Amino acid sequence: MTRTQDTASALFRDLTGREPDGLWSSPGRVNLIGEHTDYNDGFVLPFAIPHRTVAAVGLRDDDRGRVRVASTFAAEPVEVALDELDELFPTSTGEEPAVPEWAAYPLGVAWALRQALASTDGAGHSVRGIDIAIASDVLVGAGLSSSAAIEGAAASALNDLWDAGLDRTALARIGRRAENEAVGAPTGIMDQMASMLGEPDAAIFLDCRSLETQLVPLGIAEAGLAILVMDTQVTHAHSTGGYRERRASCELGAEIMGVASLRDVSVGDLPRAEELMDDVTFRRVRHVVTENQRVLDTVRVVREQGARAIGDLLVASHASMRDDFEISVPELDTAVDVALAAGALGARMTGGGFGGAAIALIEADAVEAVSEAVNAAFAASGFTAPNLFTVTPSAGAHRDA
Ligand code: GLA
C-alpha cells in the first residue's frame, strides 16, 4: 500500500469503524501545451502525473440514503441525505456554498452522477447511502489539478459501487459538472479528462469539442529527457477573478467574429479579428487561436521527430500566455527564463495561471543543475523557495483495491 492509500483507509476506519469496500484513485495532471483552449472547444495535450488522490469508499448498511465524506483536508466529516443534494446544488454564482469547499467536490460528484442516472431510466444501477474518505498527495493550489483528482477518485468509486456503468469520458463530464456547478469554478474539461484517461508515458491529445482523444507516446525517458515541475508556491483559485474574466473575453471575441467558439477562428483570420476588436480582446483571442495551432504542431512534431524537438513550441506558448493572455506572474516567468538559461529545451507555465507551476523539458542529467539555478534565482529575487520535482506521464483513474 502507498502512504496515501494507508491514510485514506485509516480515515475510513475512523469514520465508520470498519474496512472500506474498496480503494479508488485518480491522478493530478500536467498540461504539456494547450492552455485556456479547452473552454473554447479547442485542443489540449495534458498527461497524468504520479501524484494521486485516493478515495476509500463503502456502501452504508443503515440504508438511510445518506452520504458522508471525510478528508485529510478537514477535521470534521460532512454528512447529507442523498435527497438533499438537489437542494444544495447547483450553487448559484456569487452564492456562499452550503457545504465547505473541500466537501463540494465529492458531494458534487455524487449529485451529478445521481442526476445523470435518474435521467437514464434506471437500468440496473442502485444509488445508495455511502461513506467516502479522501487522502491525497496532489499538491493543492499548484496548478496540478488536485480538484480533478478528487473528482476522478470519487466518480470512479461511485460508478462501481452504484453499478452506474459509465465510461471514463462520461465520468470526466460528471467531474466537470461538479467543478462548475457544485464548486462554482467555471473551468473546462481538460483536467478531468487527463485524470480519467492518463496512460504511462503518453500525453492525451484531446479535442474539447468532440471529446475524442488520441494517445501520443512521449518517449521522455528513452530520449534521455525529464520533465521538471517548478511549483512557484504562489497559490491561485479559478473560482475567482482572472480566470472568469479571460473566459468572458474569449466569449466576446467569438461573438464579434460571429462564431460559436474560438475553435472556429484560424490563424489566417487574425488580421480581420484585429480590425474588429479592441486591443485587449484581440490579444486574448490571438493567444487562444495560436495556442490551438501550437497544440496541433506539437502533436505532429512529437510524432515525426520526438519530444526533444518541441522546445520552441513550449517557449512560444509561454510568451503568448505572458504577453497576450496575461496570466503569468513574475515567479512563473523567472522559473521559465532561468530554466531555459540553464539549458532547458523548452519551458512554460502549466494550468490556469496566476500562480501555480511551470514545467521545463530538460536533459535527464541536467535536473540538478537546472534545479540549482532556479532555486538560486528565486532566492535572489526574494521569492518563496519553489518546490521542484520531476514527473513521468502516468496512469489515469482506477480501482486500487
Ligand atoms: C484550469 C482549468 C482547465 C483549463 C486550464 C487552462 O486548469 O481547470 O479547465 O481551462 O485551467 O488551460
mmCIF file of C-alpha atoms and ligand atoms in Angstrom:
data_model
loop_
_atom_site.group_PDB
_atom_site.id
_atom_site.type_symbol
_atom_site.label_atom_id
_atom_site.label_comp_id
_atom_site.label_asym_id
_atom_site.label_seq_id
_atom_site.Cartn_x
_atom_site.Cartn_y
_atom_site.Cartn_z
ATOM 1 C CA MET A 1 0.000 0.000 0.000
ATOM 2 C CA THR A 2 1.138 3.544 -0.680
ATOM 3 C CA ARG A 3 1.136 6.043 2.144
ATOM 4 C CA THR A 4 -1.883 7.816 0.647
ATOM 5 C CA GLN A 5 -3.826 4.546 0.383
ATOM 6 C CA ASP A 6 -2.976 3.824 4.026
ATOM 7 C CA THR A 7 -4.098 7.281 5.097
ATOM 8 C CA ALA A 8 -7.418 7.025 3.236
ATOM 9 C CA SER A 9 -8.083 3.549 4.685
ATOM 10 C CA ALA A 10 -7.284 4.687 8.227
ATOM 11 C CA LEU A 11 -9.538 7.714 7.834
ATOM 12 C CA PHE A 12 -12.345 5.451 6.601
ATOM 13 C CA ARG A 13 -11.905 3.168 9.632
ATOM 14 C CA ASP A 14 -12.007 6.170 11.985
ATOM 15 C CA LEU A 15 -15.192 7.373 10.302
ATOM 16 C CA THR A 16 -17.070 4.074 10.163
ATOM 17 C CA GLY A 17 -15.357 1.545 12.422
ATOM 18 C CA ARG A 18 -14.988 -0.897 9.522
ATOM 19 C CA GLU A 19 -12.921 -1.591 6.422
ATOM 20 C CA PRO A 20 -13.848 0.150 3.138
ATOM 21 C CA ASP A 21 -15.407 -1.841 0.265
ATOM 22 C CA GLY A 22 -12.532 -0.661 -1.915
ATOM 23 C CA LEU A 23 -9.959 1.998 -2.779
ATOM 24 C CA TRP A 24 -10.120 4.105 -5.931
ATOM 25 C CA SER A 25 -7.585 6.687 -7.071
ATOM 26 C CA SER A 26 -7.129 9.344 -9.703
ATOM 27 C CA PRO A 27 -4.069 11.474 -10.515
ATOM 28 C CA GLY A 28 -3.219 15.141 -10.884
ATOM 29 C CA ARG A 29 -2.059 16.341 -14.288
ATOM 30 C CA VAL A 30 0.480 18.497 -16.048
ATOM 31 C CA ASN A 31 -0.554 20.155 -19.283
ATOM 32 C CA LEU A 32 2.224 19.863 -21.844
ATOM 33 C CA ILE A 33 0.626 22.503 -24.076
ATOM 34 C CA GLY A 34 -2.809 23.984 -24.893
ATOM 35 C CA GLU A 35 -3.782 26.473 -22.180
ATOM 36 C CA HIS A 36 -7.207 28.133 -21.904
ATOM 37 C CA THR A 37 -8.190 26.371 -25.103
ATOM 38 C CA ASP A 38 -10.461 23.758 -23.514
ATOM 39 C CA TYR A 39 -13.434 26.035 -22.796
ATOM 40 C CA ASN A 40 -13.030 27.423 -26.318
ATOM 41 C CA ASP A 41 -13.788 23.979 -27.820
ATOM 42 C CA GLY A 42 -10.112 23.716 -28.791
ATOM 43 C CA PHE A 43 -7.199 21.295 -28.377
ATOM 44 C CA VAL A 44 -5.109 20.329 -25.343
ATOM 45 C CA LEU A 45 -2.233 17.910 -24.672
ATOM 46 C CA PRO A 46 -2.053 17.055 -20.945
ATOM 47 C CA PHE A 47 -0.700 13.986 -19.164
ATOM 48 C CA ALA A 48 -1.450 12.410 -15.786
ATOM 49 C CA ILE A 49 1.280 12.620 -13.109
ATOM 50 C CA PRO A 50 2.244 10.019 -10.470
ATOM 51 C CA HIS A 51 0.673 12.036 -7.613
ATOM 52 C CA ARG A 52 -2.763 10.650 -6.792
ATOM 53 C CA THR A 53 -5.853 11.199 -4.690
ATOM 54 C CA VAL A 54 -7.240 8.076 -3.042
ATOM 55 C CA ALA A 55 -10.871 7.557 -2.000
ATOM 56 C CA ALA A 56 -11.618 4.755 0.459
ATOM 57 C CA VAL A 57 -15.311 4.095 -0.017
ATOM 58 C CA GLY A 58 -18.024 1.819 1.350
ATOM 59 C CA LEU A 59 -21.763 1.399 0.942
ATOM 60 C CA ARG A 60 -23.619 2.147 4.164
ATOM 61 C CA ASP A 61 -25.519 -0.701 5.753
ATOM 62 C CA ASP A 62 -28.001 1.541 7.577
ATOM 63 C CA ASP A 63 -29.606 2.254 4.188
ATOM 64 C CA ARG A 64 -30.840 5.689 5.217
ATOM 65 C CA GLY A 65 -29.722 7.123 1.919
ATOM 66 C CA ARG A 66 -27.091 9.392 3.378
ATOM 67 C CA VAL A 67 -23.675 10.312 2.035
ATOM 68 C CA ARG A 68 -20.837 11.133 4.407
ATOM 69 C CA VAL A 69 -17.448 12.497 3.350
ATOM 70 C CA ALA A 70 -14.248 12.865 5.346
ATOM 71 C CA SER A 71 -10.925 14.191 4.174
ATOM 72 C CA THR A 72 -7.449 14.844 5.474
ATOM 73 C CA PHE A 73 -8.116 18.466 4.384
ATOM 74 C CA ALA A 74 -10.608 18.950 7.241
ATOM 75 C CA ALA A 75 -11.104 17.995 10.858
ATOM 76 C CA GLU A 76 -14.835 17.240 10.622
ATOM 77 C CA PRO A 77 -16.723 14.994 8.189
ATOM 78 C CA VAL A 78 -19.764 16.346 6.330
ATOM 79 C CA GLU A 79 -22.965 14.316 6.074
ATOM 80 C CA VAL A 80 -26.070 14.958 3.975
ATOM 81 C CA ALA A 81 -29.029 12.940 2.711
ATOM 82 C CA LEU A 82 -28.815 11.933 -0.969
ATOM 83 C CA ASP A 83 -32.186 13.631 -1.451
ATOM 84 C CA GLU A 84 -30.746 16.862 -0.063
ATOM 85 C CA LEU A 85 -28.078 17.064 -2.778
ATOM 86 C CA ASP A 86 -30.565 18.569 -5.222
ATOM 87 C CA GLU A 87 -31.218 21.372 -2.744
ATOM 88 C CA LEU A 88 -27.504 22.053 -2.194
ATOM 89 C CA PHE A 89 -26.539 22.194 -5.873
ATOM 90 C CA PRO A 90 -26.172 23.857 -8.285
ATOM 91 C CA THR A 91 -24.534 26.680 -6.358
ATOM 92 C CA SER A 92 -25.551 30.000 -7.936
ATOM 93 C CA THR A 93 -22.788 32.389 -8.952
ATOM 94 C CA GLY A 94 -21.685 34.556 -6.064
ATOM 95 C CA GLU A 95 -23.603 32.479 -3.524
ATOM 96 C CA GLU A 96 -21.811 31.002 -0.482
ATOM 97 C CA PRO A 97 -21.720 27.231 -0.960
ATOM 98 C CA ALA A 98 -23.846 25.398 1.614
ATOM 99 C CA VAL A 99 -21.026 22.939 2.395
ATOM 100 C CA PRO A 100 -17.286 23.561 2.951
ATOM 101 C CA GLU A 101 -15.460 23.823 -0.378
ATOM 102 C CA TRP A 102 -13.472 20.586 0.017
ATOM 103 C CA ALA A 103 -16.735 18.666 0.529
ATOM 104 C CA ALA A 104 -18.374 20.233 -2.533
ATOM 105 C CA TYR A 105 -16.053 18.169 -4.801
ATOM 106 C CA PRO A 106 -17.091 14.645 -3.707
ATOM 107 C CA LEU A 107 -20.667 15.680 -2.864
ATOM 108 C CA GLY A 108 -20.909 17.470 -6.210
ATOM 109 C CA VAL A 109 -19.812 14.262 -7.937
ATOM 110 C CA ALA A 110 -22.463 12.265 -6.039
ATOM 111 C CA TRP A 111 -25.059 14.879 -7.026
ATOM 112 C CA ALA A 112 -24.061 14.976 -10.713
ATOM 113 C CA LEU A 113 -23.833 11.189 -11.016
ATOM 114 C CA ARG A 114 -27.173 10.674 -9.285
ATOM 115 C CA GLN A 115 -28.782 13.168 -11.662
ATOM 116 C CA ALA A 116 -27.219 11.508 -14.693
ATOM 117 C CA LEU A 117 -28.543 8.124 -13.569
ATOM 118 C CA ALA A 118 -32.011 9.495 -12.808
ATOM 119 C CA SER A 119 -32.248 10.626 -16.416
ATOM 120 C CA THR A 120 -31.266 7.211 -17.847
ATOM 121 C CA ASP A 121 -34.331 5.300 -16.624
ATOM 122 C CA GLY A 122 -32.647 3.225 -14.060
ATOM 123 C CA ALA A 123 -31.292 0.149 -15.852
ATOM 124 C CA GLY A 124 -29.529 -1.920 -13.211
ATOM 125 C CA HIS A 125 -27.897 0.757 -11.103
ATOM 126 C CA SER A 126 -28.542 1.324 -7.431
ATOM 127 C CA VAL A 127 -27.890 4.686 -5.822
ATOM 128 C CA ARG A 128 -27.370 4.012 -2.120
ATOM 129 C CA GLY A 129 -26.000 5.631 1.012
ATOM 130 C CA ILE A 130 -22.222 5.802 1.023
ATOM 131 C CA ASP A 131 -19.184 6.767 3.110
ATOM 132 C CA ILE A 132 -16.149 8.352 1.424
ATOM 133 C CA ALA A 133 -12.726 9.072 2.987
ATOM 134 C CA ILE A 134 -10.251 11.065 0.921
ATOM 135 C CA ALA A 135 -6.473 11.450 1.133
ATOM 136 C CA SER A 136 -4.220 12.988 -1.492
ATOM 137 C CA ASP A 137 -0.621 13.602 -2.414
ATOM 138 C CA VAL A 138 -1.512 16.031 -5.207
ATOM 139 C CA LEU A 139 -0.399 19.493 -4.117
ATOM 140 C CA VAL A 140 -3.306 21.908 -3.671
ATOM 141 C CA GLY A 141 -3.097 25.278 -5.432
ATOM 142 C CA ALA A 142 -0.072 24.312 -7.525
ATOM 143 C CA GLY A 143 -1.994 24.143 -10.805
ATOM 144 C CA LEU A 144 -1.692 20.346 -10.906
ATOM 145 C CA SER A 145 -5.450 19.662 -10.752
ATOM 146 C CA SER A 146 -5.860 18.445 -7.216
ATOM 147 C CA SER A 147 -9.580 19.072 -7.713
ATOM 148 C CA ALA A 148 -9.896 16.853 -10.801
ATOM 149 C CA ALA A 149 -8.040 14.136 -8.868
ATOM 150 C CA ILE A 150 -10.664 14.225 -6.088
ATOM 151 C CA GLU A 151 -13.487 14.232 -8.625
ATOM 152 C CA GLY A 152 -11.927 11.336 -10.554
ATOM 153 C CA ALA A 153 -11.434 9.187 -7.454
ATOM 154 C CA ALA A 154 -14.974 9.849 -6.180
ATOM 155 C CA ALA A 155 -16.574 9.358 -9.607
ATOM 156 C CA SER A 156 -14.723 6.064 -10.182
ATOM 157 C CA ALA A 157 -15.780 4.738 -6.776
ATOM 158 C CA LEU A 158 -19.445 5.712 -7.110
ATOM 159 C CA ASN A 159 -19.548 4.392 -10.686
ATOM 160 C CA ASP A 160 -18.542 0.948 -9.396
ATOM 161 C CA LEU A 161 -20.498 0.859 -6.134
ATOM 162 C CA TRP A 162 -23.693 2.256 -7.666
ATOM 163 C CA ASP A 163 -23.316 -0.041 -10.734
ATOM 164 C CA ALA A 164 -23.578 3.033 -12.938
ATOM 165 C CA GLY A 165 -21.560 1.534 -15.819
ATOM 166 C CA LEU A 166 -20.384 4.880 -17.212
ATOM 167 C CA ASP A 167 -17.221 5.088 -19.310
ATOM 168 C CA ARG A 168 -14.258 7.308 -18.452
ATOM 169 C CA THR A 169 -15.319 10.187 -20.670
ATOM 170 C CA ALA A 170 -18.782 10.210 -19.088
ATOM 171 C CA LEU A 171 -17.151 10.210 -15.634
ATOM 172 C CA ALA A 172 -14.943 13.139 -16.665
ATOM 173 C CA ARG A 173 -18.117 15.046 -17.595
ATOM 174 C CA ILE A 174 -19.579 14.225 -14.168
ATOM 175 C CA GLY A 175 -16.413 15.613 -12.543
ATOM 176 C CA ARG A 176 -16.556 18.760 -14.626
ATOM 177 C CA ARG A 177 -20.197 19.315 -13.720
ATOM 178 C CA ALA A 178 -19.280 19.030 -10.027
ATOM 179 C CA GLU A 179 -16.462 21.546 -10.509
ATOM 180 C CA ASN A 180 -18.619 24.030 -12.457
ATOM 181 C CA GLU A 181 -21.944 23.745 -10.654
ATOM 182 C CA ALA A 182 -21.157 22.482 -7.143
ATOM 183 C CA VAL A 183 -17.818 24.199 -6.502
ATOM 184 C CA GLY A 184 -18.599 27.113 -8.829
ATOM 185 C CA ALA A 185 -15.310 27.198 -10.784
ATOM 186 C CA PRO A 186 -16.048 27.936 -14.476
ATOM 187 C CA THR A 187 -13.363 25.576 -15.831
ATOM 188 C CA GLY A 188 -13.186 23.457 -18.982
ATOM 189 C CA ILE A 189 -12.921 19.664 -19.175
ATOM 190 C CA MET A 190 -9.175 19.187 -19.706
ATOM 191 C CA ASP A 191 -8.245 18.315 -16.122
ATOM 192 C CA GLN A 192 -10.966 15.718 -15.625
ATOM 193 C CA MET A 193 -10.196 14.058 -18.970
ATOM 194 C CA ALA A 194 -6.459 13.932 -18.201
ATOM 195 C CA SER A 195 -7.093 12.494 -14.744
ATOM 196 C CA MET A 196 -9.537 9.854 -16.014
ATOM 197 C CA LEU A 197 -7.723 8.846 -19.211
ATOM 198 C CA GLY A 198 -3.993 9.146 -18.442
ATOM 199 C CA GLU A 199 -1.623 6.392 -19.621
ATOM 200 C CA PRO A 200 2.018 5.773 -18.705
ATOM 201 C CA ASP A 201 4.490 7.646 -20.898
ATOM 202 C CA ALA A 202 1.805 9.205 -23.087
ATOM 203 C CA ALA A 203 0.073 12.548 -23.390
ATOM 204 C CA ILE A 204 -3.627 12.783 -24.234
ATOM 205 C CA PHE A 205 -4.416 14.746 -27.355
ATOM 206 C CA LEU A 206 -7.969 15.873 -26.670
ATOM 207 C CA ASP A 207 -10.385 17.636 -28.976
ATOM 208 C CA CYS A 208 -12.505 19.505 -26.441
ATOM 209 C CA ARG A 209 -15.371 19.898 -28.919
ATOM 210 C CA SER A 210 -15.925 16.218 -29.763
ATOM 211 C CA LEU A 211 -14.146 14.850 -26.653
ATOM 212 C CA GLU A 212 -12.295 12.472 -28.977
ATOM 213 C CA THR A 213 -8.865 11.515 -27.664
ATOM 214 C CA GLN A 214 -5.669 10.094 -29.109
ATOM 215 C CA LEU A 215 -2.746 8.899 -27.010
ATOM 216 C CA VAL A 216 0.550 10.480 -28.032
ATOM 217 C CA PRO A 217 3.506 8.396 -26.765
ATOM 218 C CA LEU A 218 6.153 10.806 -25.493
ATOM 219 C CA GLY A 219 9.196 8.554 -25.011
ATOM 220 C CA ILE A 220 10.588 11.003 -22.453
ATOM 221 C CA ALA A 221 12.859 8.577 -20.573
ATOM 222 C CA GLU A 222 14.072 6.718 -23.686
ATOM 223 C CA ALA A 223 15.115 10.024 -25.207
ATOM 224 C CA GLY A 224 17.203 10.763 -22.095
ATOM 225 C CA LEU A 225 14.864 13.577 -21.090
ATOM 226 C CA ALA A 226 12.992 14.619 -17.941
ATOM 227 C CA ILE A 227 10.105 16.942 -17.173
ATOM 228 C CA LEU A 228 10.759 19.193 -14.210
ATOM 229 C CA VAL A 229 7.793 20.740 -12.382
ATOM 230 C CA MET A 230 8.610 24.113 -10.835
ATOM 231 C CA ASP A 231 5.850 24.888 -8.340
ATOM 232 C CA THR A 232 6.189 28.576 -7.521
ATOM 233 C CA GLN A 233 4.174 28.223 -4.286
ATOM 234 C CA VAL A 234 2.077 31.177 -5.471
ATOM 235 C CA THR A 235 -1.451 29.842 -4.969
ATOM 236 C CA HIS A 236 -4.381 30.553 -7.232
ATOM 237 C CA ALA A 237 -8.109 29.799 -7.290
ATOM 238 C CA HIS A 238 -10.049 29.542 -10.543
ATOM 239 C CA SER A 239 -13.397 30.188 -8.907
ATOM 240 C CA THR A 240 -12.330 33.811 -8.643
ATOM 241 C CA GLY A 241 -11.430 36.813 -10.805
ATOM 242 C CA GLY A 242 -8.911 36.372 -13.567
ATOM 243 C CA TYR A 243 -9.969 33.005 -14.954
ATOM 244 C CA ARG A 244 -13.595 34.116 -15.269
ATOM 245 C CA GLU A 245 -12.552 37.373 -16.942
ATOM 246 C CA ARG A 246 -10.423 35.545 -19.517
ATOM 247 C CA ARG A 247 -13.351 33.296 -20.316
ATOM 248 C CA ALA A 248 -15.603 36.301 -20.815
ATOM 249 C CA SER A 249 -13.070 37.916 -23.203
ATOM 250 C CA CYS A 250 -12.966 34.716 -25.253
ATOM 251 C CA GLU A 251 -16.763 34.621 -25.466
ATOM 252 C CA LEU A 252 -16.818 38.264 -26.540
ATOM 253 C CA GLY A 253 -14.155 37.562 -29.181
ATOM 254 C CA ALA A 254 -16.147 34.637 -30.606
ATOM 255 C CA GLU A 255 -19.291 36.757 -30.684
ATOM 256 C CA ILE A 256 -17.526 39.559 -32.573
ATOM 257 C CA MET A 257 -16.202 37.015 -35.091
ATOM 258 C CA GLY A 258 -19.707 35.550 -35.459
ATOM 259 C CA VAL A 259 -18.681 32.004 -34.487
ATOM 260 C CA ALA A 260 -19.808 29.558 -31.803
ATOM 261 C CA SER A 261 -16.391 29.470 -30.167
ATOM 262 C CA LEU A 262 -12.782 30.490 -30.803
ATOM 263 C CA ARG A 263 -12.122 26.957 -32.091
ATOM 264 C CA ASP A 264 -13.712 28.232 -35.298
ATOM 265 C CA VAL A 265 -11.192 31.059 -35.741
ATOM 266 C CA SER A 266 -7.939 30.225 -37.555
ATOM 267 C CA VAL A 267 -4.554 31.936 -37.584
ATOM 268 C CA GLY A 268 -5.452 33.298 -41.025
ATOM 269 C CA ASP A 269 -8.498 35.076 -39.546
ATOM 270 C CA LEU A 270 -6.405 37.071 -37.070
ATOM 271 C CA PRO A 271 -5.882 40.183 -39.251
ATOM 272 C CA ARG A 272 -9.663 40.553 -39.550
ATOM 273 C CA ALA A 273 -10.066 39.956 -35.801
ATOM 274 C CA GLU A 274 -7.569 42.734 -35.120
ATOM 275 C CA GLU A 275 -9.628 45.173 -37.171
ATOM 276 C CA LEU A 276 -12.859 44.271 -35.384
ATOM 277 C CA MET A 277 -11.748 44.179 -31.734
ATOM 278 C CA ASP A 278 -10.283 46.331 -29.019
ATOM 279 C CA ASP A 279 -6.632 45.574 -28.280
ATOM 280 C CA VAL A 280 -7.167 43.533 -25.114
ATOM 281 C CA THR A 281 -9.879 41.299 -26.596
ATOM 282 C CA PHE A 282 -7.769 40.809 -29.717
ATOM 283 C CA ARG A 283 -4.730 39.674 -27.713
ATOM 284 C CA ARG A 284 -6.862 37.224 -25.711
ATOM 285 C CA VAL A 285 -8.206 35.834 -28.995
ATOM 286 C CA ARG A 286 -4.743 35.679 -30.556
ATOM 287 C CA HIS A 287 -3.487 33.602 -27.637
ATOM 288 C CA VAL A 288 -6.260 31.021 -27.968
ATOM 289 C CA VAL A 289 -6.073 30.812 -31.760
ATOM 290 C CA THR A 290 -2.290 30.462 -31.905
ATOM 291 C CA GLU A 291 -2.277 28.092 -28.907
ATOM 292 C CA ASN A 292 -4.671 25.728 -30.694
ATOM 293 C CA GLN A 293 -2.264 25.724 -33.642
ATOM 294 C CA ARG A 294 0.682 25.070 -31.304
ATOM 295 C CA VAL A 295 -1.078 22.009 -29.883
ATOM 296 C CA LEU A 296 -1.585 20.603 -33.380
ATOM 297 C CA ASP A 297 2.046 21.413 -34.235
ATOM 298 C CA THR A 298 3.306 19.799 -31.020
ATOM 299 C CA VAL A 299 1.431 16.552 -31.717
ATOM 300 C CA ARG A 300 2.878 16.458 -35.235
ATOM 301 C CA VAL A 301 6.423 17.250 -34.096
ATOM 302 C CA VAL A 302 6.347 14.632 -31.306
ATOM 303 C CA ARG A 303 5.172 12.002 -33.774
ATOM 304 C CA GLU A 304 7.630 12.927 -36.520
ATOM 305 C CA GLN A 305 10.720 13.934 -34.564
ATOM 306 C CA GLY A 306 10.181 13.021 -30.900
ATOM 307 C CA ALA A 307 9.653 15.062 -27.743
ATOM 308 C CA ARG A 308 13.149 16.552 -27.889
ATOM 309 C CA ALA A 309 12.005 18.751 -30.781
ATOM 310 C CA ILE A 310 9.059 20.540 -29.097
ATOM 311 C CA GLY A 311 11.056 23.024 -27.000
ATOM 312 C CA ASP A 312 10.407 26.087 -29.162
ATOM 313 C CA LEU A 313 6.662 25.440 -29.153
ATOM 314 C CA LEU A 314 6.664 25.369 -25.340
ATOM 315 C CA VAL A 315 8.594 28.636 -25.226
ATOM 316 C CA ALA A 316 6.219 30.304 -27.710
ATOM 317 C CA SER A 317 3.257 29.115 -25.647
ATOM 318 C CA HIS A 318 4.670 30.710 -22.515
ATOM 319 C CA ALA A 319 5.338 34.009 -24.302
ATOM 320 C CA SER A 320 1.755 34.050 -25.558
ATOM 321 C CA MET A 321 0.374 33.474 -22.054
ATOM 322 C CA ARG A 322 2.659 36.121 -20.592
ATOM 323 C CA ASP A 323 2.158 38.841 -23.216
ATOM 324 C CA ASP A 324 -1.227 38.210 -24.871
ATOM 325 C CA PHE A 325 -3.327 36.324 -22.338
ATOM 326 C CA GLU A 326 -1.574 37.955 -19.361
ATOM 327 C CA ILE A 327 -1.973 35.084 -16.901
ATOM 328 C CA SER A 328 1.652 34.662 -15.841
ATOM 329 C CA VAL A 329 3.258 36.081 -12.689
ATOM 330 C CA PRO A 330 6.916 37.118 -12.075
ATOM 331 C CA GLU A 331 7.675 33.834 -10.286
ATOM 332 C CA LEU A 332 6.493 31.786 -13.300
ATOM 333 C CA ASP A 333 8.429 33.969 -15.751
ATOM 334 C CA THR A 334 11.553 33.648 -13.619
ATOM 335 C CA ALA A 335 11.239 29.859 -13.432
ATOM 336 C CA VAL A 336 10.827 29.640 -17.218
ATOM 337 C CA ASP A 337 13.613 32.100 -18.093
ATOM 338 C CA VAL A 338 16.115 30.625 -15.654
ATOM 339 C CA ALA A 339 15.379 27.027 -16.690
ATOM 340 C CA LEU A 340 15.953 27.997 -20.340
ATOM 341 C CA ALA A 341 19.154 29.859 -19.497
ATOM 342 C CA ALA A 342 20.344 26.760 -17.598
ATOM 343 C CA GLY A 343 19.880 24.623 -20.700
ATOM 344 C CA ALA A 344 16.215 23.504 -20.719
ATOM 345 C CA LEU A 345 14.989 22.598 -24.213
ATOM 346 C CA GLY A 346 11.666 24.305 -23.506
ATOM 347 C CA ALA A 347 9.649 25.649 -20.585
ATOM 348 C CA ARG A 348 6.231 27.139 -19.936
ATOM 349 C CA MET A 349 3.730 27.759 -17.178
ATOM 350 C CA THR A 350 1.108 24.997 -16.966
ATOM 351 C CA GLY A 351 -2.538 25.131 -15.879
ATOM 352 C CA GLY A 352 -4.799 28.110 -15.377
ATOM 353 C CA GLY A 353 -2.111 30.629 -14.408
ATOM 354 C CA PHE A 354 -1.992 33.496 -11.872
ATOM 355 C CA GLY A 355 0.384 31.299 -9.862
ATOM 356 C CA GLY A 356 0.885 27.557 -9.715
ATOM 357 C CA ALA A 357 3.588 25.700 -11.588
ATOM 358 C CA ALA A 358 5.746 25.869 -14.687
ATOM 359 C CA ILE A 359 7.316 22.887 -16.438
ATOM 360 C CA ALA A 360 10.677 22.518 -18.140
ATOM 361 C CA LEU A 361 11.693 19.868 -20.664
ATOM 362 C CA ILE A 362 15.316 19.102 -19.840
ATOM 363 C CA GLU A 363 18.076 16.551 -20.353
ATOM 364 C CA ALA A 364 17.709 13.880 -17.635
ATOM 365 C CA ASP A 365 21.241 14.580 -16.431
ATOM 366 C CA ALA A 366 20.517 18.314 -16.059
ATOM 367 C CA VAL A 367 17.874 18.019 -13.312
ATOM 368 C CA GLU A 368 20.268 19.064 -10.590
ATOM 369 C CA ALA A 369 21.866 21.942 -12.482
ATOM 370 C CA VAL A 370 18.532 23.423 -13.599
ATOM 371 C CA SER A 371 17.055 22.992 -10.102
ATOM 372 C CA GLU A 372 20.003 24.756 -8.512
ATOM 373 C CA ALA A 373 19.757 27.639 -10.971
ATOM 374 C CA VAL A 374 16.005 28.075 -10.323
ATOM 375 C CA ASN A 375 16.448 27.869 -6.547
ATOM 376 C CA ALA A 376 19.242 30.455 -6.659
ATOM 377 C CA ALA A 377 17.225 32.849 -8.847
ATOM 378 C CA PHE A 378 14.177 32.613 -6.560
ATOM 379 C CA ALA A 379 16.354 33.336 -3.521
ATOM 380 C CA ALA A 380 17.999 36.285 -5.268
ATOM 381 C CA SER A 381 14.580 37.727 -6.211
ATOM 382 C CA GLY A 382 13.256 37.366 -2.667
ATOM 383 C CA PHE A 383 10.584 34.844 -3.791
ATOM 384 C CA THR A 384 9.382 31.987 -1.585
ATOM 385 C CA ALA A 385 11.520 28.905 -2.328
ATOM 386 C CA PRO A 386 9.976 26.880 -5.170
ATOM 387 C CA ASN A 387 9.060 23.205 -4.913
ATOM 388 C CA LEU A 388 10.923 21.343 -7.683
ATOM 389 C CA PHE A 389 10.356 17.723 -8.733
ATOM 390 C CA THR A 390 10.301 15.607 -11.886
ATOM 391 C CA VAL A 391 7.202 13.815 -13.171
ATOM 392 C CA THR A 392 6.644 10.963 -15.598
ATOM 393 C CA PRO A 393 3.365 10.582 -17.540
ATOM 394 C CA SER A 394 1.335 8.069 -15.525
ATOM 395 C CA ALA A 395 -1.879 6.046 -15.371
ATOM 396 C CA GLY A 396 -5.303 7.648 -15.046
ATOM 397 C CA ALA A 397 -8.122 6.778 -12.621
ATOM 398 C CA HIS A 398 -8.557 3.178 -11.480
ATOM 399 C CA ARG A 399 -9.675 0.919 -8.689
ATOM 400 C CA ASP A 400 -6.641 0.206 -6.495
ATOM 401 C CA ALA A 401 -8.035 -2.482 -4.210
HETATM 402 C C1 GLA B 1 -7.551 25.122 -15.311
HETATM 403 C C2 GLA B 1 -8.921 24.604 -15.726
HETATM 404 C C3 GLA B 1 -8.857 23.895 -17.075
HETATM 405 C C4 GLA B 1 -8.154 24.759 -18.119
HETATM 406 C C5 GLA B 1 -6.846 25.314 -17.577
HETATM 407 C C6 GLA B 1 -6.210 26.288 -18.524
HETATM 408 O O1 GLA B 1 -6.692 24.054 -15.080
HETATM 409 O O2 GLA B 1 -9.407 23.708 -14.769
HETATM 410 O O3 GLA B 1 -10.167 23.548 -17.487
HETATM 411 O O4 GLA B 1 -9.004 25.784 -18.577
HETATM 412 O O5 GLA B 1 -7.025 25.959 -16.330
HETATM 413 O O6 GLA B 1 -5.777 25.636 -19.661
#
